[in-house]
CSV table of C-alpha atoms and ligand atoms in Angstrom, one decimal:
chain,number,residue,atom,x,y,z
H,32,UNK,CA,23.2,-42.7,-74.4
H,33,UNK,CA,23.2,-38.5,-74.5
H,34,UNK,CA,19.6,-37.5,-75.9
H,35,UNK,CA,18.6,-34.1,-75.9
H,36,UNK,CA,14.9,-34.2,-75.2
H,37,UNK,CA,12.5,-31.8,-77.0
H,38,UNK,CA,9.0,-32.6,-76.2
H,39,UNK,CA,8.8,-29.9,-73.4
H,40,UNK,CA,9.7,-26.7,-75.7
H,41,UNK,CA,5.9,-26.0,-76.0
H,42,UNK,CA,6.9,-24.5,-79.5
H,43,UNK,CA,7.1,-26.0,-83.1
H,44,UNK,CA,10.1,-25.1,-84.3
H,45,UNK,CA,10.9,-24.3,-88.5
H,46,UNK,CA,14.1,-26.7,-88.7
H,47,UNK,CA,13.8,-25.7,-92.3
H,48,UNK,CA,14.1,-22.1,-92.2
H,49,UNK,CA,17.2,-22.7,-90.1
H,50,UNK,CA,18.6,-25.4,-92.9
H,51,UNK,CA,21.0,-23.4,-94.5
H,52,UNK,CA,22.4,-21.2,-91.6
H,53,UNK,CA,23.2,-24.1,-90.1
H,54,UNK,CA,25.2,-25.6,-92.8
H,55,UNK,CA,26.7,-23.0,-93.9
H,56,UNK,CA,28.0,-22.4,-90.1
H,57,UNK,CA,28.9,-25.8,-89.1
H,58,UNK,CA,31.6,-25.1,-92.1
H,59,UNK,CA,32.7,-22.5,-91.3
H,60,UNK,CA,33.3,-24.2,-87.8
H,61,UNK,CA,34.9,-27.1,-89.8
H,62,UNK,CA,37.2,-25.2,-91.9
H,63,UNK,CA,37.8,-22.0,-89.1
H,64,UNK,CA,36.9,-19.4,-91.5
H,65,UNK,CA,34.3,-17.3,-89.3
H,66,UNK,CA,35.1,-14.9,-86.8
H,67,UNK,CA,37.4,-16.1,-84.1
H,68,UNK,CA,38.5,-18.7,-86.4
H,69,UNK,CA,41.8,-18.9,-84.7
H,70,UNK,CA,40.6,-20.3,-81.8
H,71,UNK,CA,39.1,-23.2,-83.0
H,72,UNK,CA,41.7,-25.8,-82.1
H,73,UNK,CA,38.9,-27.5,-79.2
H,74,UNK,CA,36.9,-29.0,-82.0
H,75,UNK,CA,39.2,-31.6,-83.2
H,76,UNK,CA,40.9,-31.8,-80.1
H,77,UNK,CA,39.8,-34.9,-79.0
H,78,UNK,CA,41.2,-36.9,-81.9
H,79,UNK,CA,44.7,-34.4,-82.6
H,80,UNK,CA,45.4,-33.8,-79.1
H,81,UNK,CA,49.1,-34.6,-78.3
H,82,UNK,CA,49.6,-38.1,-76.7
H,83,UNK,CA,52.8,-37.7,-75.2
H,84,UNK,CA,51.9,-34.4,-73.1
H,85,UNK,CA,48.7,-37.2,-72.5
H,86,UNK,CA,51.0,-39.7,-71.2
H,87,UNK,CA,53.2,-37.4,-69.4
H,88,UNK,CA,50.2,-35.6,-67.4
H,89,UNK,CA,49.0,-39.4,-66.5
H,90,UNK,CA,52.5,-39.9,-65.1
H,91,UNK,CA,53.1,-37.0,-62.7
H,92,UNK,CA,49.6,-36.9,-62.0
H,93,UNK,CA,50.2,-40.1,-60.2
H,94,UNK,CA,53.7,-39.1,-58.6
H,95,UNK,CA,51.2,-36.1,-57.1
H,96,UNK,CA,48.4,-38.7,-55.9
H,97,UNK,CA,51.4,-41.1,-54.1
H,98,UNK,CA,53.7,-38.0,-52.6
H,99,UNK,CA,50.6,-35.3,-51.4
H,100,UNK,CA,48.0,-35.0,-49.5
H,101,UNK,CA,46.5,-31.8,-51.5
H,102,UNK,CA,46.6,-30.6,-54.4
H,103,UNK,CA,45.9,-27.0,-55.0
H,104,UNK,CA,44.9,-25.4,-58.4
H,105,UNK,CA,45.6,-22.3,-58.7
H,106,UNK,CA,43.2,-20.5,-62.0
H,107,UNK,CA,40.0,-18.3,-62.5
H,108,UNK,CA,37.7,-18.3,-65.3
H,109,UNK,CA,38.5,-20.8,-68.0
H,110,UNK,CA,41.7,-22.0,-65.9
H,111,UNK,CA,39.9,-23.9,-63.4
H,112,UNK,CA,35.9,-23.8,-63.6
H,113,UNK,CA,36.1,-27.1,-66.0
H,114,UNK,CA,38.5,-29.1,-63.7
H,115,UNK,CA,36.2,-28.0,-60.8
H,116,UNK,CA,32.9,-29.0,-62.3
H,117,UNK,CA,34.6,-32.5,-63.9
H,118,UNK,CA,35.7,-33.2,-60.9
H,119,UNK,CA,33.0,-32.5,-58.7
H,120,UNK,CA,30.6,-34.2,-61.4
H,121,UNK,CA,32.3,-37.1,-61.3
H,122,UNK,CA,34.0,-37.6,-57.3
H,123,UNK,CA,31.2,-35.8,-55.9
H,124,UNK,CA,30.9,-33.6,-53.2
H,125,UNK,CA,32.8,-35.9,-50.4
H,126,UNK,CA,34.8,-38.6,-50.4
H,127,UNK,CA,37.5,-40.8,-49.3
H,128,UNK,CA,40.2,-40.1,-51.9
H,129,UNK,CA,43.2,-40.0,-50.5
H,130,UNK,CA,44.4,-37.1,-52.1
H,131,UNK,CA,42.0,-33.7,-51.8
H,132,UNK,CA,41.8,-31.0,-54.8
H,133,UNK,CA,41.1,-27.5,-53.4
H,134,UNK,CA,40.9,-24.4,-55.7
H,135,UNK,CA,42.8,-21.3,-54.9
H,136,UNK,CA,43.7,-17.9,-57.4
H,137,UNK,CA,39.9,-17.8,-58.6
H,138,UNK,CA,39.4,-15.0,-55.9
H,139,UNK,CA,40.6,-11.9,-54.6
H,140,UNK,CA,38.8,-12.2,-50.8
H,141,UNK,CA,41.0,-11.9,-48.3
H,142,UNK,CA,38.9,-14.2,-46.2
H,143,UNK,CA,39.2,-17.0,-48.3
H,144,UNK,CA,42.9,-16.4,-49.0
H,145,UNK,CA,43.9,-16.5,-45.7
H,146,UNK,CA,41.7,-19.4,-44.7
H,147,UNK,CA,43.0,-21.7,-47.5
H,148,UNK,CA,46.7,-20.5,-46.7
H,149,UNK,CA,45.9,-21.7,-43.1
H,150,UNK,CA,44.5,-24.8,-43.6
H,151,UNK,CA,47.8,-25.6,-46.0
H,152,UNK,CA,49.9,-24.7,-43.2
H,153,UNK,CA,50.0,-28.2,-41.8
H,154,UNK,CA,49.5,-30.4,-45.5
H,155,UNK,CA,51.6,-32.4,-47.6
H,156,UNK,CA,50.8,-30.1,-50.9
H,157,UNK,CA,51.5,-29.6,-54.4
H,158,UNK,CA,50.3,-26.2,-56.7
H,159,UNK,CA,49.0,-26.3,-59.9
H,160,UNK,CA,49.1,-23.1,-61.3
H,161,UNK,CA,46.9,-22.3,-65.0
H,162,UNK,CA,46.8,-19.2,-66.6
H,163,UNK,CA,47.4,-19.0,-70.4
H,164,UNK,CA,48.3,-15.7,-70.5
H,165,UNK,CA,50.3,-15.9,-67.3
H,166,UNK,CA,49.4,-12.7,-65.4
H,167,UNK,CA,45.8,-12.9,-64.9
H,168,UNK,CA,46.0,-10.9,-61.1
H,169,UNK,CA,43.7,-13.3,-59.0
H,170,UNK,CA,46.0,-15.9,-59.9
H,171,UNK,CA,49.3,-14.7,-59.9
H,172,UNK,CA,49.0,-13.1,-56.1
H,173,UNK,CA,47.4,-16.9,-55.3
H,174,UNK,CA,50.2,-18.6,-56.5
H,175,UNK,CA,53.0,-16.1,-55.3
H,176,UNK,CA,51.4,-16.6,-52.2
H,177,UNK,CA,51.6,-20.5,-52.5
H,178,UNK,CA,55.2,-20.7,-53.8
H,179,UNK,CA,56.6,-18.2,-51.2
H,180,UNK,CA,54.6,-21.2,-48.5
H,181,UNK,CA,56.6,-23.7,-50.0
H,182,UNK,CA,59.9,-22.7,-50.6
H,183,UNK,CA,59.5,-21.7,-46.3
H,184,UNK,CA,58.4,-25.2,-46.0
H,185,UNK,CA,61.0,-27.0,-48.3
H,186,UNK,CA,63.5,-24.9,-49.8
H,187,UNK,CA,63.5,-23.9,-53.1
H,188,UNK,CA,64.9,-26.8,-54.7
H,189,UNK,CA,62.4,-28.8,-53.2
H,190,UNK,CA,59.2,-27.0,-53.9
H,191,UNK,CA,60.3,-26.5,-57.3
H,192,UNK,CA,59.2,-30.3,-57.3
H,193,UNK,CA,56.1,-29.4,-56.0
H,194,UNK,CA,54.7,-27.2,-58.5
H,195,UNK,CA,53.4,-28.0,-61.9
H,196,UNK,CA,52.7,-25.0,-64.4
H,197,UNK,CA,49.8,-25.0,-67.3
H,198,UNK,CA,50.3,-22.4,-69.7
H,199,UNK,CA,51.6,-21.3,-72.9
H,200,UNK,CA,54.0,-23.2,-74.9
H,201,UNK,CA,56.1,-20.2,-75.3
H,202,UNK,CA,54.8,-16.8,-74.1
H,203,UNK,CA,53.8,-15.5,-70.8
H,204,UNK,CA,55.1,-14.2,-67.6
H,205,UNK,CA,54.1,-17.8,-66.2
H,206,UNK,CA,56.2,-19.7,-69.0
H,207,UNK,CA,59.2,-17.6,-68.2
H,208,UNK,CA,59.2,-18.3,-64.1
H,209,UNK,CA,58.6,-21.9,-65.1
H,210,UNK,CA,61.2,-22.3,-67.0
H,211,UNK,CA,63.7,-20.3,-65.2
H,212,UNK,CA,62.4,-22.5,-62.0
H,213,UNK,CA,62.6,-25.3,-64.2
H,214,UNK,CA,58.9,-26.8,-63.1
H,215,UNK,CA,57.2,-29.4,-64.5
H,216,UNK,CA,54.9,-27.5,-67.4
H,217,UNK,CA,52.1,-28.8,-69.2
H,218,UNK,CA,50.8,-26.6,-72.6
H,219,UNK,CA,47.9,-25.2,-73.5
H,220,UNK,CA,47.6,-24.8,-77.5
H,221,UNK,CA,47.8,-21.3,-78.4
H,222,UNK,CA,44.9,-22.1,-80.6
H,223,UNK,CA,42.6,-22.9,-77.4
H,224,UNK,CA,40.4,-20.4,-75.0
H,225,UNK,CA,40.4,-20.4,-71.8
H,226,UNK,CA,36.6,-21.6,-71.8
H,227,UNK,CA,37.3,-24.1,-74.4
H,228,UNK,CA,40.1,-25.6,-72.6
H,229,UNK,CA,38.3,-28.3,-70.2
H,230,UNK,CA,39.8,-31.1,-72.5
H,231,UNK,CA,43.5,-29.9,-72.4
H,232,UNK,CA,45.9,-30.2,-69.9
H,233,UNK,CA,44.3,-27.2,-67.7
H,234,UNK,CA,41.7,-29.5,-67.2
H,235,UNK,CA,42.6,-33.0,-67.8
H,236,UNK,CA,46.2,-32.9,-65.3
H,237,UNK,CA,43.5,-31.6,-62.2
H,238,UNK,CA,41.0,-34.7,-63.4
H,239,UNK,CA,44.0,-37.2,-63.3
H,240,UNK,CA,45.0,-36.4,-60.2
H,241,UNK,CA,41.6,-36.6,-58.6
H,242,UNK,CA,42.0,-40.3,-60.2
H,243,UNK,CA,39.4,-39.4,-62.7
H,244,UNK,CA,40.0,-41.9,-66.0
H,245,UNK,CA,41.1,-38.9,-68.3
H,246,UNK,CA,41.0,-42.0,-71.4
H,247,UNK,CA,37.4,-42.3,-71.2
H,248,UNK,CA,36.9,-38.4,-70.8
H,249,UNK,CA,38.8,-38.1,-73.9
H,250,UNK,CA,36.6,-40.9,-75.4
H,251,UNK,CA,33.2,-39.4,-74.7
H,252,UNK,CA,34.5,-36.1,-76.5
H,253,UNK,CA,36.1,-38.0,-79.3
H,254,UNK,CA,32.8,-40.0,-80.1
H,255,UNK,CA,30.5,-36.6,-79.7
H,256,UNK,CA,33.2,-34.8,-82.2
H,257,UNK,CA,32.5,-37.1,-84.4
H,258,UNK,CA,28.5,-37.3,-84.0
H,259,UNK,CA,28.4,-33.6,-83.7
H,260,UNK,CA,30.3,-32.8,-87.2
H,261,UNK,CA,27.7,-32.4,-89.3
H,262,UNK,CA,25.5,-29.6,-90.9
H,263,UNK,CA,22.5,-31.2,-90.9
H,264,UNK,CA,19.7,-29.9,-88.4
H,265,UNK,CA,17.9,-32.8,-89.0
H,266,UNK,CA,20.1,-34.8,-87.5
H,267,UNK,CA,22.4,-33.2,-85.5
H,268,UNK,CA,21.0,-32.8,-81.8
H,269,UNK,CA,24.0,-30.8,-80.8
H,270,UNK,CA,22.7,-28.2,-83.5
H,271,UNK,CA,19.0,-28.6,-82.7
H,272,UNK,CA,19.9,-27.6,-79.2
H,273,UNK,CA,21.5,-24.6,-80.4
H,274,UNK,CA,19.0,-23.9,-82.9
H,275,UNK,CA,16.4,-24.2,-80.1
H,276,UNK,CA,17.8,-21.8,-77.6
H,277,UNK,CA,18.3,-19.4,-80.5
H,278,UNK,CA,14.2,-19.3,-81.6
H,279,UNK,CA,14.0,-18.6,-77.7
H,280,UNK,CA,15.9,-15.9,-78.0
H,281,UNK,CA,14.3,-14.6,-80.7
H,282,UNK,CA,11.3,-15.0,-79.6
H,283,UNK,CA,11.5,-12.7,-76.4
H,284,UNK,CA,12.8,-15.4,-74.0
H,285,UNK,CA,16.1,-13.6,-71.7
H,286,UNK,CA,17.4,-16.5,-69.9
H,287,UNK,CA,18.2,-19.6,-69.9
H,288,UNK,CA,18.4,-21.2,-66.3
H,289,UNK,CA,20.7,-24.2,-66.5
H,290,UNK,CA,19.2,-27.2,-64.0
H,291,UNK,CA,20.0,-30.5,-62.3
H,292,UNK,CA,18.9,-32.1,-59.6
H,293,UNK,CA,22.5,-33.2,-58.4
H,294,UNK,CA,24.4,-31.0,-55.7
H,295,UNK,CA,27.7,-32.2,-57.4
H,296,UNK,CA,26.4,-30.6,-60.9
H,297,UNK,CA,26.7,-26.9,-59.1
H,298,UNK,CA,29.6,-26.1,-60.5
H,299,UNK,CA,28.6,-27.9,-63.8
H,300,UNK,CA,26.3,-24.8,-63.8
H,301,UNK,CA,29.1,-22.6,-63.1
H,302,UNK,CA,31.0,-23.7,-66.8
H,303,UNK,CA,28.0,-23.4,-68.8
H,304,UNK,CA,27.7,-20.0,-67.7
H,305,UNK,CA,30.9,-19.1,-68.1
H,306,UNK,CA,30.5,-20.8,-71.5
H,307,UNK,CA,27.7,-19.5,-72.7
H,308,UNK,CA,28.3,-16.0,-70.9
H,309,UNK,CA,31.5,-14.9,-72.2
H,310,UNK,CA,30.8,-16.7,-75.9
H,311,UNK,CA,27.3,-14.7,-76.7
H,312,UNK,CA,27.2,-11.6,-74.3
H,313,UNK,CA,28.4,-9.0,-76.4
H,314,UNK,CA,26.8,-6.4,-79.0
H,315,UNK,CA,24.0,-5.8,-76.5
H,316,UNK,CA,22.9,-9.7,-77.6
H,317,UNK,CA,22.9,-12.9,-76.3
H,318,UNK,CA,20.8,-14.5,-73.4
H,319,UNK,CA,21.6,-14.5,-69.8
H,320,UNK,CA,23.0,-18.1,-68.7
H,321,UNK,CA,21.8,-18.9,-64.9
H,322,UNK,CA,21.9,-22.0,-63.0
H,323,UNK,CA,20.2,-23.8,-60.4
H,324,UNK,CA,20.2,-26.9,-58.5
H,325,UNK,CA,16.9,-28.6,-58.0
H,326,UNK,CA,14.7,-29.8,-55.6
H,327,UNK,CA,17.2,-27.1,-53.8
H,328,UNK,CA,16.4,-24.2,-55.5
H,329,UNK,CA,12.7,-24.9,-55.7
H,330,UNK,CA,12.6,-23.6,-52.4
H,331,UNK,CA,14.1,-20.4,-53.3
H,332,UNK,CA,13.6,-19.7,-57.4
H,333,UNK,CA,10.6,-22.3,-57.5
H,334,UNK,CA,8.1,-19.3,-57.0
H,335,UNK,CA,9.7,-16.9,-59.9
H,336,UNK,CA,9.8,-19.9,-62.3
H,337,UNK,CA,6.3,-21.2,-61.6
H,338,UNK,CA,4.5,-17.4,-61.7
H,339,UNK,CA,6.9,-15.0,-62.5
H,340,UNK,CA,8.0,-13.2,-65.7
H,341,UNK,CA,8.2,-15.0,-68.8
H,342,UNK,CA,11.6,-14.3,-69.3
H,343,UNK,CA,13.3,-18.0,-68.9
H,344,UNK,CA,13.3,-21.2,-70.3
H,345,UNK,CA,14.7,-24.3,-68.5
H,346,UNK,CA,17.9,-26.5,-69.6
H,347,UNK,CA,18.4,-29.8,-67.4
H,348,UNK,CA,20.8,-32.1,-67.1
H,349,UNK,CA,19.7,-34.9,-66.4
H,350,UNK,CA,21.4,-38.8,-66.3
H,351,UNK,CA,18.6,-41.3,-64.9
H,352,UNK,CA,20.9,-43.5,-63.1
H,353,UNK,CA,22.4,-41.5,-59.6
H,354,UNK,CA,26.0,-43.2,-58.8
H,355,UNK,CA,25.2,-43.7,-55.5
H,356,UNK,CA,21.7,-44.7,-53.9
H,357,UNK,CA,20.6,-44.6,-50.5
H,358,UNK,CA,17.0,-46.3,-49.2
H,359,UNK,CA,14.5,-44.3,-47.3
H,360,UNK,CA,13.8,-46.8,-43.8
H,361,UNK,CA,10.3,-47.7,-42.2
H,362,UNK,CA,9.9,-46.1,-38.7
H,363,UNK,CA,7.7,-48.1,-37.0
H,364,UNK,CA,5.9,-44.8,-34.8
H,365,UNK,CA,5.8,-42.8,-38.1
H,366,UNK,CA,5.8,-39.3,-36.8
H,367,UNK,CA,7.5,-37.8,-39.7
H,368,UNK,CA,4.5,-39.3,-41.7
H,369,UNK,CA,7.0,-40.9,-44.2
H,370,UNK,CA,6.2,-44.5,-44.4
H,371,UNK,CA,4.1,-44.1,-47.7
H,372,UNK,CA,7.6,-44.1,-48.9
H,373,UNK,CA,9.2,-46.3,-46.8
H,374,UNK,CA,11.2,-49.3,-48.9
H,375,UNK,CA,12.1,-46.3,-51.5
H,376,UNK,CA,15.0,-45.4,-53.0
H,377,UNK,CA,15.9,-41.6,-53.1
H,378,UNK,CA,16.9,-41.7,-56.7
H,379,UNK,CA,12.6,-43.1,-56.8
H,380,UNK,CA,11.6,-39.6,-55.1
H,381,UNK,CA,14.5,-37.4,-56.8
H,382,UNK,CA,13.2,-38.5,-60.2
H,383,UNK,CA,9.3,-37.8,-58.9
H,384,UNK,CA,10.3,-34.5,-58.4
H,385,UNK,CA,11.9,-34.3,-61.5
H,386,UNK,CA,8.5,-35.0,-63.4
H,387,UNK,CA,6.6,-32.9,-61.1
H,388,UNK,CA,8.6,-30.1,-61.7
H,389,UNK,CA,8.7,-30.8,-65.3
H,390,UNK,CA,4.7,-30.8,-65.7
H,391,UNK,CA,4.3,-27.6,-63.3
H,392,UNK,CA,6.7,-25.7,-64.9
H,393,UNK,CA,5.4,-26.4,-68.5
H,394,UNK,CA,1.7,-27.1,-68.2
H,395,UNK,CA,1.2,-24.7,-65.6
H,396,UNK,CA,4.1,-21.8,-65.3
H,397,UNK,CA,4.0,-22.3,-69.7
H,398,UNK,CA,8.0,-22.1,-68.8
H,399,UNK,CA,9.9,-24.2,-71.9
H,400,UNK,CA,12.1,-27.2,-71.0
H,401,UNK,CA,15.2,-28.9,-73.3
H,402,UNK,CA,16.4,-31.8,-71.3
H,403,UNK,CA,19.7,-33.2,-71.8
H,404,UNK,CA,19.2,-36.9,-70.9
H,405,UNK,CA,22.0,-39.3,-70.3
H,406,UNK,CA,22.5,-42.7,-68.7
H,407,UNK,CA,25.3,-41.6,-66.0
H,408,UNK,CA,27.7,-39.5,-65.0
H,409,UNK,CA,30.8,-41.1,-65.6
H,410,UNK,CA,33.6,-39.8,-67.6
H,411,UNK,CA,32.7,-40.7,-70.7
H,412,UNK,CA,29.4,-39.4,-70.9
H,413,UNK,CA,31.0,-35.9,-69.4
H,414,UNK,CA,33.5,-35.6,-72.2
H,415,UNK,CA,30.4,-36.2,-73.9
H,416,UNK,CA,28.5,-33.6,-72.4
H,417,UNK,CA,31.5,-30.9,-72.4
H,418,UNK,CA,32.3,-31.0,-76.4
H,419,UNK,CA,28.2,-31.2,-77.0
H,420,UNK,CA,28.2,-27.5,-75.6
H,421,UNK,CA,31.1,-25.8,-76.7
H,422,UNK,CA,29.7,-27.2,-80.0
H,423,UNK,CA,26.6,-26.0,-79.3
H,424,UNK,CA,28.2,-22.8,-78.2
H,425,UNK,CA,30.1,-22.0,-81.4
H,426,UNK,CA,26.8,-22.4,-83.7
H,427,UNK,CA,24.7,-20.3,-81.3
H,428,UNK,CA,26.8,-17.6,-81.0
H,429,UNK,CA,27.6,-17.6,-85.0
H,430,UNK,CA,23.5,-17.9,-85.8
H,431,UNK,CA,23.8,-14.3,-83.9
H,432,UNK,CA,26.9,-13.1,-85.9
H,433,UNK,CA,28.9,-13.1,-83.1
H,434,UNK,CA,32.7,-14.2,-82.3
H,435,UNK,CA,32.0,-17.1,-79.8
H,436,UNK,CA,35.7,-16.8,-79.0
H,437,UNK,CA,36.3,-13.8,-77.5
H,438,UNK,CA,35.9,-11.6,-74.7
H,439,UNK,CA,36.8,-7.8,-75.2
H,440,UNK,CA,34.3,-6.8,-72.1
H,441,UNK,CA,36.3,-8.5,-69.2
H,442,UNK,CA,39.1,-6.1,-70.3
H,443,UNK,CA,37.3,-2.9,-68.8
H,444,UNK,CA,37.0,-4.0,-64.9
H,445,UNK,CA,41.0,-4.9,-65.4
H,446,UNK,CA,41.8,-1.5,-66.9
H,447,UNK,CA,40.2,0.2,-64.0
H,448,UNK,CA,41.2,-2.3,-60.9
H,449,UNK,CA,44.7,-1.5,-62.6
H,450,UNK,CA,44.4,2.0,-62.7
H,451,UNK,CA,43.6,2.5,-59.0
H,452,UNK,CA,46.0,0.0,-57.9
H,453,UNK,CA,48.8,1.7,-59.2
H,454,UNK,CA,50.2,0.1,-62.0
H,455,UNK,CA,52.5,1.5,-64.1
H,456,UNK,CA,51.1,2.0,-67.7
H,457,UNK,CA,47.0,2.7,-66.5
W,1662,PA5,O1,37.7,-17.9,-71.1
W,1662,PA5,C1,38.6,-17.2,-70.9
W,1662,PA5,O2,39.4,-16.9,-71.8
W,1662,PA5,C2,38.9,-16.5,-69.5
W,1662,PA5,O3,37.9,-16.9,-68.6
W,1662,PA5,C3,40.2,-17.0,-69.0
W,1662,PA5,O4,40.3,-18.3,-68.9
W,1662,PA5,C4,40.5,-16.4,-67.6
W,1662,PA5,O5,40.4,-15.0,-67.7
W,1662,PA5,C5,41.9,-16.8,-67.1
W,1662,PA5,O6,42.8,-16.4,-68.0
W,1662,PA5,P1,44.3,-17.0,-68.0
W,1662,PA5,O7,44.2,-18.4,-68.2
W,1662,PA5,O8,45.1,-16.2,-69.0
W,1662,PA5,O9,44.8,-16.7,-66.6
């Protein structure tokens, strides 16, 4: 089940008038004539993808889980914020895997370079490095970093074994060192963004080897392709969501604050911004994509929501059934005043503050909400839920006449960090 909910939007919206865009769009996504048309190969992904690089990430993916104790992924941006949210989504937050996936090459802090570098010192690890372009600076000092700690720890022959590349078929700085250190390397279609990569090897070798069933991921993506293929608004939720967002937008709204109520979505938040960020910011348009993790950031954003400026409408995630539960106990002095809830489970009080929120946010703060309602989060409903918003993506960034596929701005802070680093040619 994957519904997206519309009876909070507090606003009639003309499917009609959008009719035609929308049809006329959702070809152009089909037959990659719009802008950016090159860099369609996600949306039919789930059903061309290659099976053999499939089968071959399932079966190193399980020499890493029986011969490490970590493995570190080594990415920034589209490189690794999919394979952190999936993962997190899905294994939550702790657990007793025996393998640990840790992120590195996403940061330039010293802090956390050093920290992560010490806590590797004494663990059994493998890298996997992801960059498409294969010199994307955050990553590349990461993983020098890492391979120069390995080769100390096992010679070079040795760590070669360790490492596992994801990058170009053919081009790139990183394809080159792979192959002359003869790694094991995984492709990511030329024809594939960074943000629209989740479902390729950048994310699915990370999932495997966090044990996630990358099958049923591939699944949940392959069934949405198919319900999402269509150019009628009518119909298609995936398009109603976009066309949604888009009357927002027009209609003065700024932001759209991304929301769940499960710690182990946070990063889930992270993607869609990313997504949605780097896809529609440009031209001086788009809306601002935020996130928040509720009844957390009640405590914190609650107040700006409820009474602030009308600037934001609210997106939640939402699948009814938790993974885990836990029971609130009876205390028989009942100095905490709890027992009215005593016998409970949390997912009962989770989902009470779900519908409070939901009325005091709409009724009273007159703040819109689109819910995105599933069942669970497993991996089939999260291949699901990632092809449902770069679908959504594409169609809300074309209904503003923009190229949802690239990203000139993130070029300028480069050109500059460049330039007073040194390097030769800024
Ligand atoms: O979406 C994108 O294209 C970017 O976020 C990239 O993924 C990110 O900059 C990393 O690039 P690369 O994979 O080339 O190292």
């Amino acid at each position: 089940m994957f519904l997206v909910n519309t009876n909070h939007t507090l606003t009639q919206i003309n499917w009609q008038s959008y009719r035609n865009d929308v049809k006329a769009i959702n070809t152009m996504i089909n037959d990659a004539s719009g802008p950016g048309g090159d860099f369609l190969g996600w949306r039919d992904y789930p059903k061309t993808y290659d099976k053999k690089e499939f089968a071959k990430i399932k079966r190193w993916a399980n020499y890493v889980r029986t011969n490490f104790e970590v493995l570190v992924v080594a990415g920034i941006g589209g490189s690794y914020l999919g394979a952190r949210a999936a993962i997190e989504a899905i294994n939550g937050l702790r657990n007793n895997d025996s393998i640990e996936i840790i992120f590195m090459g996403q940061t330039l802090s010293p802090n956390y370079i050093y920290q992560t570098l010490e806590y590797l010192k004494n663990k059994k690890f493998a890298v996997n490095v992801i960059s498409k372009s294969g010199t994307t600076t955050e990553t590349s000092i990461s993983f020098r970093l890492l391979k120069q700690m390995l080769e100390e720890k096992l010679g070079k022959e040795e760590a070669s074994k360790a490492i596992f590349a994801t990058t170009d078929a053919k081009n790139g700085l990183l394809r080159e060192l792979a192959n002359k250190e003869k790694y094991v390397t995984f492709n990511l279609p030329a024809n594939i963004g960074g943000r629209f990569s989740v479902l390729t090897a950048v994310g699915l070798f990370p999932l495997a080897c966090a044990d996630i069933d990358i099958s049923k991921l591939m699944e949940g993506a392959y069934d949405a392709m198919k319900e999402y293929d269509n150019g009628d608004i009518m119909t298609n939720q995936c398009y109603q969501y976009a066309v949604i967002r888009d009357h927002f937008y027009r209609t003065g709204k700024k932001v759209e604050m991304f929301v769940t109520y499960e710690p182990q979505f946070r990063e889930l938040g992270e993607w869609l911004k990313q997504l949605f960020g780097e896809s529609e910011g440009k031209e001086e348009l788009g809306l601002l994509p935020d996130s928040a993790v509720f009844s957390t950031d009640l405590h914190s954003l609650g107040q700006f929501i409820q009474e602030g400026s009308k600037i934001l409408f609210e997106t939640i995630i939402y699948p009814r059934i938790p993974n885990n539960d836990v029971e609130i106990p009876k205390d028989d002095e009942d100095l905490d005043g709890l027992n009215y809830i005593a016998g409970k489970k949390l997912s009962f009080v989770n989902e009470k503050a779900f519908l409070g929120t939901l009325e005091a946010h709409t009724a009273d703060g007159k703040v819109p909400n689109i819910i995105i309602e599933m069942d669970e989060m497993n991996a089939y409903n999260l291949g699901h839920l990632f092809y449902f918003f770069m679908r959504a993506c594409a169609m809300s960034a074309y209904l503003l006449h923009i190229n949802p596929f690239n990203q000139p701005g993130v070029e300028i802070y480069k050109k500059n960090m460049f330039h007073l680093l040194g390097k030769k040619g800024y």
